[in-house]
Amino acid sequence: MANPGSASSSLMLDRMSELYCNNLMSDVIFLVGDERTRVPGHKFLVKTEATLEIFLSLSQKQLNEIAELDGLNCEEFELFSAIMTWAQHNCLKLQIPCTPKNLREILGDVLYKIRFPIFSKEEIFEVFAEYRHILTHNEIRDIIQTYKGKDITAYAKVIS
């Protein structure tokens, strides 16, 4: 993969930005690494500052489309964290406080696209600890019910 500061990396990030902004991700293939591995554009999520800048500039519609994709090159918890960063960024951009109510409004339906059941137990605990005021009690209950047999019910009592 190209070095984050290289000219080819800059060109790739420019191209990614163009693809995201014009909804052209479906038929694009990137050739990655020395072996020139073919990677479909919708699975190519580079973790660099420049990519974060592109991610933060996405519309809510584009964010929803990305959240719905299968096979992103990141863990679901990383996607959730990036989405929460996007929401906080948009609160600041709109010059409104990052309250749970405002974050929830900014997020819209994208929160329902997150695949909480595939989070590890530790990741779910982190979500409950840091974002429990964004999730309703019913949503927390529903998430906990998907973890039947994974012993997180004790933690659920702590956050209630």
XYZ file of N, CA, C and O in Angstrom:
640
model
N 0.844 -1.165 0.000
C 0.000 0.000 0.000
C 0.895 1.235 0.000
O 1.956 1.227 0.590
N 0.467 2.283 -0.606
C 1.258 3.505 -0.690
C 1.445 4.116 0.685
O 0.596 4.010 1.548
N 2.607 4.757 0.881
C 2.854 5.458 2.126
C 1.881 6.619 2.232
O 1.597 7.294 1.252
N 1.353 6.903 3.474
C 0.358 7.940 3.619
C 0.777 9.304 3.081
O -0.048 10.060 2.628
N 2.054 9.634 3.087
C 2.490 10.940 2.639
C 2.945 10.991 1.194
O 3.326 12.024 0.684
N 2.910 9.882 0.503
C 3.444 9.829 -0.850
C 2.491 10.450 -1.861
O 1.304 10.624 -1.613
N 3.032 10.765 -3.041
C 2.224 11.354 -4.112
C 1.139 10.384 -4.561
O 0.005 10.786 -4.823
N 1.468 9.083 -4.630
C 0.460 8.109 -5.064
C -0.661 7.998 -4.030
O -1.821 7.821 -4.382
N -0.310 8.129 -2.735
C -1.324 8.103 -1.690
C -2.231 9.313 -1.813
O -3.451 9.216 -1.695
N -1.663 10.462 -2.091
C -2.445 11.687 -2.261
C -3.402 11.544 -3.439
O -4.573 11.919 -3.361
N -2.904 10.996 -4.527
C -3.734 10.771 -5.704
C -4.873 9.799 -5.381
O -6.021 10.018 -5.768
N -4.554 8.728 -4.642
C -5.551 7.746 -4.268
C -6.625 8.393 -3.386
O -7.816 8.155 -3.587
N -6.213 9.224 -2.414
C -7.182 9.876 -1.543
C -8.054 10.856 -2.322
O -9.253 10.955 -2.077
N -7.472 11.569 -3.280
C -8.262 12.449 -4.135
C -9.302 11.643 -4.905
O -10.458 12.039 -5.026
N -8.876 10.504 -5.419
C -9.773 9.641 -6.188
C -10.879 9.080 -5.292
O -12.044 9.038 -5.670
N -10.515 8.669 -4.067
C -11.506 8.164 -3.123
C -12.544 9.231 -2.811
O -13.736 8.958 -2.754
N -12.084 10.455 -2.591
C -12.992 11.560 -2.303
C -13.971 11.756 -3.450
O -15.177 11.906 -3.250
N -13.451 11.734 -4.663
C -14.299 11.883 -5.850
C -15.328 10.750 -5.917
O -16.506 10.972 -6.211
N -14.882 9.538 -5.619
C -15.784 8.389 -5.671
C -16.886 8.489 -4.624
O -18.057 8.269 -4.915
N -16.499 8.830 -3.384
C -17.490 8.968 -2.325
C -18.503 10.051 -2.675
O -19.697 9.862 -2.549
N -18.015 11.192 -3.102
C -18.887 12.341 -3.353
C -19.793 12.136 -4.559
O -20.839 12.765 -4.661
N -19.412 11.272 -5.473
C -20.218 11.045 -6.670
C -20.904 9.679 -6.688
O -21.424 9.259 -7.716
N -20.881 8.994 -5.526
C -21.550 7.700 -5.391
C -21.126 6.705 -6.467
O -21.948 6.033 -7.076
N -19.834 6.590 -6.723
C -19.328 5.711 -7.783
C -18.571 4.500 -7.243
O -17.752 3.935 -7.928
N -18.844 4.090 -6.033
C -18.027 3.062 -5.397
C -18.260 1.647 -5.921
O -17.422 0.799 -5.786
N -19.365 1.369 -6.545
C -19.713 -0.022 -6.819
C -18.825 -0.736 -7.833
O -18.564 -1.903 -7.683
N -18.377 -0.068 -8.891
C -17.635 -0.763 -9.938
C -16.150 -0.421 -9.967
O -15.470 -0.695 -10.942
N -15.644 0.182 -8.919
C -14.255 0.633 -8.889
C -13.378 -0.422 -8.227
O -13.735 -0.993 -7.208
N -12.218 -0.678 -8.823
C -11.246 -1.619 -8.258
C -9.937 -0.862 -8.028
O -9.451 -0.169 -8.918
N -9.386 -0.983 -6.809
C -8.076 -0.431 -6.521
C -7.058 -1.568 -6.586
O -7.346 -2.692 -6.167
N -5.871 -1.296 -7.103
C -4.771 -2.251 -7.085
C -3.884 -1.858 -5.913
O -3.287 -0.788 -5.909
N -3.800 -2.726 -4.914
C -3.169 -2.378 -3.646
C -1.918 -3.213 -3.419
O -1.905 -4.419 -3.645
N -0.875 -2.548 -2.908
C 0.339 -3.223 -2.499
C 1.234 -3.634 -3.662
O 0.911 -3.430 -4.833
N 2.372 -4.234 -3.302
C 3.339 -4.679 -4.298
C 2.766 -5.778 -5.192
O 3.124 -5.884 -6.361
N 1.872 -6.593 -4.619
C 1.275 -7.687 -5.393
C 0.136 -7.193 -6.284
O -0.420 -7.962 -7.047
N -0.229 -5.917 -6.142
C -1.303 -5.308 -6.934
C -2.614 -6.077 -6.742
O -3.322 -6.405 -7.688
N -2.911 -6.373 -5.493
C -4.136 -7.070 -5.142
C -5.341 -6.226 -5.539
O -5.384 -5.030 -5.262
N -6.312 -6.863 -6.174
C -7.518 -6.151 -6.604
C -8.480 -6.044 -5.422
O -8.888 -7.063 -4.867
N -8.825 -4.822 -5.038
C -9.728 -4.581 -3.921
C -10.894 -3.730 -4.412
O -10.674 -2.622 -4.898
N -12.132 -4.236 -4.304
C -13.277 -3.424 -4.704
C -13.312 -2.116 -3.913
O -13.035 -2.106 -2.714
N -13.662 -1.041 -4.586
C -13.652 0.284 -3.974
C -14.473 0.379 -2.711
O -14.086 1.037 -1.754
N -15.632 -0.307 -2.654
C -16.478 -0.197 -1.469
C -15.882 -0.915 -0.262
O -16.326 -0.719 0.848
N -14.849 -1.731 -0.465
C -14.198 -2.411 0.650
C -12.899 -1.732 1.056
O -12.217 -2.181 1.952
N -12.573 -0.638 0.382
C -11.295 0.003 0.604
C -11.467 1.187 1.535
O -12.006 2.202 1.172
N -11.096 1.033 2.778
C -11.214 2.104 3.754
C -9.842 2.294 4.380
O -9.419 1.517 5.218
N -9.119 3.307 3.939
C -7.767 3.562 4.429
C -7.865 4.351 5.716
O -8.661 5.272 5.819
N -7.048 4.003 6.685
C -7.094 4.677 7.974
C -5.956 5.695 8.055
O -4.899 5.431 8.608
N -6.168 6.842 7.475
C -5.203 7.938 7.551
C -5.964 9.199 7.894
O -7.191 9.251 7.809
N -5.246 10.239 8.284
C -5.884 11.510 8.593
C -6.648 12.054 7.390
O -7.747 12.588 7.516
N -6.077 11.932 6.218
C -6.730 12.448 5.012
C -8.034 11.712 4.755
O -9.023 12.318 4.355
N -8.061 10.412 5.005
C -9.285 9.654 4.805
C -10.332 10.064 5.833
O -11.511 10.166 5.508
N -9.896 10.330 7.065
C -10.824 10.796 8.083
C -11.467 12.104 7.639
O -12.669 12.303 7.790
N -10.679 12.975 7.049
C -11.207 14.244 6.538
C -12.284 13.991 5.485
O -13.330 14.635 5.481
N -12.037 13.044 4.595
C -13.024 12.679 3.573
C -14.270 12.109 4.257
O -15.394 12.491 3.950
N -14.059 11.221 5.212
C -15.162 10.580 5.921
C -16.030 11.627 6.627
O -17.256 11.563 6.571
N -15.394 12.595 7.275
C -16.135 13.623 8.002
C -16.936 14.528 7.073
O -17.916 15.135 7.489
N -16.531 14.599 5.813
C -17.243 15.460 4.863
C -18.417 14.761 4.184
O -19.145 15.369 3.408
N -18.625 13.486 4.481
C -19.732 12.747 3.866
C -21.078 13.293 4.309
O -21.229 13.789 5.432
N -22.060 13.168 3.447
C -23.427 13.510 3.818
C -23.997 12.368 4.652
O -23.445 11.254 4.679
N -25.128 12.615 5.287
C -25.770 11.569 6.065
C -26.188 10.411 5.153
O -26.066 9.247 5.518
N -26.637 10.731 3.948
C -27.031 9.692 2.987
C -25.829 8.806 2.636
O -25.931 7.574 2.613
N -24.675 9.422 2.369
C -23.473 8.655 2.034
C -23.027 7.816 3.229
O -22.617 6.663 3.060
N -23.129 8.384 4.427
C -22.764 7.645 5.635
C -23.662 6.422 5.802
O -23.178 5.333 6.111
N -24.945 6.584 5.558
C -25.879 5.458 5.621
C -25.492 4.366 4.636
O -25.525 3.180 4.958
N -25.134 4.757 3.414
C -24.757 3.785 2.392
C -23.502 3.020 2.787
O -23.417 1.806 2.587
N -22.541 3.710 3.361
C -21.313 3.041 3.806
C -21.628 2.087 4.956
O -21.149 0.954 4.980
N -22.442 2.533 5.903
C -22.787 1.686 7.053
C -23.515 0.412 6.631
O -23.419 -0.607 7.307
N -24.219 0.458 5.512
C -24.952 -0.721 5.026
C -24.061 -1.726 4.306
O -24.454 -2.873 4.105
N -22.867 -1.306 3.901
C -22.003 -2.178 3.105
C -21.474 -3.352 3.918
O -21.137 -3.207 5.090
N -21.391 -4.488 3.278
C -20.749 -5.653 3.881
C -19.292 -5.671 3.439
O -18.967 -5.259 2.334
N -18.423 -6.146 4.279
C -17.037 -6.365 3.890
C -16.165 -5.130 3.857
O -15.181 -5.103 3.122
N -16.486 -4.095 4.650
C -15.570 -2.956 4.735
C -14.261 -3.434 5.338
O -14.223 -4.397 6.097
N -13.209 -2.730 5.016
C -11.885 -3.110 5.506
C -11.661 -2.547 6.909
O -10.665 -1.891 7.171
N -12.621 -2.748 7.784
C -12.495 -2.334 9.183
C -13.484 -3.157 10.003
O -14.413 -3.748 9.464
N -13.255 -3.175 11.290
C -14.168 -3.869 12.196
C -15.424 -3.026 12.374
O -15.390 -1.810 12.226
N -16.516 -3.653 12.726
C -17.782 -2.933 12.917
C -17.666 -1.896 14.033
O -18.221 -0.812 13.937
N -16.908 -2.215 15.086
C -16.717 -1.259 16.182
C -15.955 -0.025 15.697
O -16.252 1.090 16.119
N -14.981 -0.220 14.804
C -14.254 0.922 14.231
C -15.196 1.790 13.397
O -15.117 3.016 13.437
N -16.089 1.155 12.662
C -17.081 1.894 11.893
C -17.981 2.687 12.827
O -18.248 3.871 12.597
N -18.434 2.058 13.905
C -19.274 2.752 14.887
C -18.536 3.962 15.455
O -19.108 5.057 15.544
N -17.279 3.779 15.828
C -16.486 4.888 16.380
C -16.340 6.014 15.368
O -16.454 7.199 15.718
N -16.107 5.666 14.112
C -15.977 6.675 13.062
C -17.303 7.413 12.857
O -17.316 8.640 12.669
N -18.399 6.692 12.927
C -19.718 7.309 12.780
C -19.986 8.273 13.935
O -20.524 9.367 13.730
N -19.598 7.896 15.136
C -19.781 8.790 16.281
C -18.894 10.033 16.138
O -19.323 11.145 16.459
N -17.676 9.855 15.628
C -16.804 11.005 15.366
C -17.436 11.910 14.315
O -17.422 13.140 14.446
N -18.035 11.309 13.283
C -18.726 12.060 12.238
C -19.860 12.892 12.849
O -20.032 14.066 12.519
N -20.640 12.286 13.733
C -21.765 12.982 14.367
C -21.267 14.146 15.221
O -21.823 15.252 15.172
N -20.211 13.921 16.000
C -19.647 14.992 16.831
C -19.110 16.115 15.962
O -19.318 17.302 16.258
N -18.440 15.767 14.877
C -17.919 16.757 13.937
C -19.055 17.600 13.355
O -18.943 18.823 13.237
N -20.158 16.949 13.016
C -21.281 17.672 12.435
C -21.985 18.568 13.446
O -22.482 19.635 13.083
N -22.021 18.174 14.705
C -22.549 19.065 15.745
C -21.696 20.331 15.812
O -22.229 21.448 15.842
N -20.378 20.149 15.817
C -19.478 21.305 15.870
C -19.635 22.178 14.631
O -19.654 23.404 14.719
N -19.755 21.543 13.475
C -19.916 22.267 12.218
C -21.206 23.101 12.231
O -21.235 24.220 11.734
N -22.265 22.553 12.825
C -23.542 23.255 12.914
C -23.608 24.198 14.120
O -24.617 24.854 14.338
N -22.530 24.187 14.896
C -22.407 25.027 16.094
C -23.536 24.746 17.092
O -24.177 25.660 17.618
N -23.772 23.460 17.310
C -24.727 23.040 18.323
C -24.000 22.144 19.319
O -23.007 21.494 18.965
N -24.447 22.113 20.563
C -23.772 21.267 21.558
C -23.865 19.789 21.203
O -24.852 19.349 20.609
N -22.854 19.018 21.574
C -22.831 17.569 21.304
C -23.594 16.830 22.401
O -23.039 15.984 23.104
N -24.860 17.150 22.549
C -25.701 16.471 23.533
C -26.196 15.154 22.935
O -26.218 14.998 21.705
N -26.598 14.207 23.778
C -27.145 12.961 23.240
C -28.294 13.203 22.263
O -28.369 12.560 21.216
N -29.177 14.142 22.575
C -30.308 14.435 21.697
C -29.829 14.946 20.337
O -30.305 14.498 19.286
N -28.865 15.873 20.332
C -28.356 16.411 19.072
C -27.595 15.365 18.277
O -27.737 15.282 17.057
N -26.776 14.561 18.963
C -26.041 13.497 18.274
C -27.018 12.515 17.633
O -26.836 12.104 16.485
N -28.053 12.169 18.369
C -29.045 11.222 17.859
C -29.748 11.793 16.625
O -29.976 11.100 15.643
N -30.057 13.087 16.679
C -30.708 13.734 15.536
C -29.772 13.773 14.323
O -30.190 13.498 13.201
N -28.507 14.087 14.553
C -27.512 14.139 13.472
C -27.351 12.749 12.851
O -27.250 12.607 11.641
N -27.327 11.718 13.691
C -27.122 10.350 13.210
C -28.299 9.850 12.383
O -28.105 9.099 11.425
N -29.488 10.241 12.749
C -30.658 9.750 12.018
C -30.718 8.231 12.061
O -30.439 7.610 13.078
N -31.022 7.625 10.935
C -31.192 6.170 10.861
C -29.884 5.388 10.811
O -29.904 4.165 10.890
N -28.758 6.071 10.674
C -27.493 5.340 10.523
C -27.200 4.464 11.742
O -26.590 3.409 11.620
N -27.674 4.872 12.900
C -27.447 4.086 14.108
C -28.063 2.686 13.985
O -27.544 1.719 14.523
N -29.154 2.578 13.222
C -29.808 1.286 13.031
C -29.061 0.387 12.051
O -29.391 -0.790 11.914
N -28.066 0.924 11.372
C -27.277 0.136 10.416
C -26.093 -0.565 11.093
O -25.465 -1.434 10.512
N -25.774 -0.138 12.310
C -24.641 -0.719 13.037
C -25.002 -2.131 13.476
O -26.060 -2.382 14.025
N -24.091 -3.052 13.242
C -24.302 -4.469 13.579
C -23.756 -4.742 14.984
O -22.707 -5.375 15.155
N -24.484 -4.258 15.996
C -24.050 -4.419 17.384
C -23.818 -5.877 17.774
O -22.904 -6.166 18.534
N -24.613 -6.830 17.285
C -24.412 -8.221 17.702
C -23.034 -8.805 17.364
O -22.643 -9.798 17.955
N -22.297 -8.203 16.433
C -20.973 -8.757 16.139
C -19.864 -8.065 16.928
O -18.705 -8.423 16.799
N -20.220 -7.100 17.774
C -19.225 -6.475 18.658
C -18.786 -7.505 19.692
O -19.564 -8.369 20.095
N -17.557 -7.366 20.145
C -17.113 -8.202 21.263
C -17.807 -7.704 22.535
O -18.356 -6.601 22.565
N -17.763 -8.523 23.564
C -18.368 -8.136 24.838
C -17.732 -6.840 25.359
O -18.430 -5.936 25.813
N -16.420 -6.710 25.226
C -15.719 -5.505 25.684
C -16.150 -4.270 24.896
O -16.306 -3.186 25.458
N -16.351 -4.443 23.586
C -16.788 -3.323 22.752
C -18.201 -2.875 23.123
O -18.475 -1.668 23.204
N -19.077 -3.839 23.391
C -20.440 -3.498 23.814
C -20.396 -2.752 25.140
O -21.094 -1.758 25.328
N -19.555 -3.201 26.076
C -19.423 -2.505 27.347
C -18.978 -1.062 27.125
O -19.484 -0.143 27.756
N -18.040 -0.865 26.212
C -17.552 0.483 25.911
C -18.671 1.352 25.322
O -18.815 2.524 25.683
N -19.459 0.784 24.423
C -20.587 1.527 23.838
C -21.564 1.924 24.938
O -21.990 3.076 25.020
N -21.918 0.968 25.811
C -22.857 1.261 26.890
C -22.295 2.312 27.843
O -23.023 3.185 28.303
N -21.016 2.240 28.137
C -20.411 3.187 29.070
C -20.324 4.595 28.477
O -20.642 5.578 29.139
N -19.909 4.680 27.227
C -19.656 5.988 26.623
C -20.879 6.591 25.941
O -21.030 7.807 25.900
N -21.750 5.762 25.402
C -22.862 6.273 24.586
C -24.234 5.837 25.079
O -25.202 5.897 24.326
N -24.354 5.427 26.329
C -25.639 4.894 26.791
C -26.757 5.926 26.733
O -27.918 5.570 26.619
N -26.429 7.210 26.774
C -27.477 8.234 26.729
C -27.966 8.489 25.303
O -28.985 9.134 25.116
N -27.249 7.977 24.319
C -27.695 8.103 22.930
C -28.665 6.975 22.596
O -29.597 7.157 21.830
N -28.433 5.826 23.204
C -29.307 4.674 22.991
C -30.455 4.710 23.996
O -30.261 5.067 25.155
N -31.650 4.333 23.558
C -32.784 4.253 24.477
C -32.650 2.984 25.317
O -31.889 2.060 24.969
N -33.396 2.924 26.411
C -33.379 1.718 27.240
C -33.839 0.503 26.438
O -33.295 -0.588 26.591
N -34.832 0.692 25.570
C -35.308 -0.419 24.731
C -34.223 -0.889 23.767
O -34.084 -2.090 23.525
N -33.467 0.043 23.194
C -32.386 -0.334 22.272
C -31.289 -1.089 23.020
O -30.774 -2.099 22.517
N -30.971 -0.622 24.213
C -29.958 -1.327 25.020
C -30.464 -2.725 25.350
O -29.730 -3.706 25.224
N -31.736 -2.831 25.748
C -32.323 -4.146 26.049
C -32.257 -5.068 24.836
O -31.875 -6.234 24.941
N -32.596 -4.527 23.650
C -32.569 -5.338 22.430
C -31.152 -5.819 22.111
O -30.965 -6.969 21.697
N -30.179 -4.947 22.297
C -28.783 -5.342 22.056
C -28.382 -6.445 23.027
O -27.788 -7.452 22.636
N -28.746 -6.271 24.295
C -28.397 -7.271 25.309
C -29.036 -8.611 24.985
O -28.405 -9.664 25.121
N -30.273 -8.592 24.500
C -30.960 -9.844 24.171
C -30.275 -10.600 23.043
O -30.351 -11.813 22.980
N -29.576 -9.901 22.165
C -28.863 -10.601 21.096
C -27.622 -11.307 21.624
O -27.046 -12.139 20.942
N -27.217 -10.950 22.840
C -26.028 -11.556 23.448
C -26.386 -12.668 24.423
O -25.593 -13.003 25.280
N -27.565 -13.245 24.300
C -27.958 -14.335 25.192
C -26.835 -15.353 25.304
O -26.277 -15.782 24.309
N -26.504 -15.693 26.534
C -25.471 -16.694 26.750
C -24.067 -16.123 26.723
O -23.098 -16.842 26.884
N -23.929 -14.814 26.539
C -22.589 -14.233 26.509
C -22.289 -13.446 27.784
O -21.349 -12.688 27.851
N -23.145 -13.601 28.803
C -22.934 -13.061 30.132
C -22.655 -11.553 30.151
O -21.632 -11.112 30.655
N -23.563 -10.789 29.579
C -23.431 -9.337 29.726
C -24.607 -8.757 30.508
O -24.693 -7.571 30.703
N -25.501 -9.625 31.006
C -26.677 -9.145 31.728
C -26.290 -8.449 33.022
O -26.953 -7.501 33.422
N -25.236 -8.873 33.672
C -24.794 -8.214 34.906
C -24.417 -6.763 34.619
O -24.720 -5.860 35.384
N -23.776 -6.542 33.494
C -23.387 -5.175 33.139
C -24.623 -4.335 32.826
O -24.683 -3.153 33.144
N -25.631 -4.939 32.240
C -26.847 -4.215 31.889
C -27.500 -3.643 33.144
O -28.038 -2.543 33.115
N -27.432 -4.363 34.264
C -28.012 -3.874 35.517
C -27.263 -2.637 36.010
O -27.850 -1.736 36.576
N -25.971 -2.578 35.766
C -25.158 -1.455 36.213
C -25.530 -0.179 35.462
O -25.563 0.902 36.039
N -25.850 -0.288 34.189
C -26.110 0.927 33.385
C -27.564 1.375 33.447
O -27.888 2.443 32.984
N -28.454 0.561 34.015
C -29.882 0.924 34.057
C -30.137 2.065 35.001
O -29.513 2.324 35.933
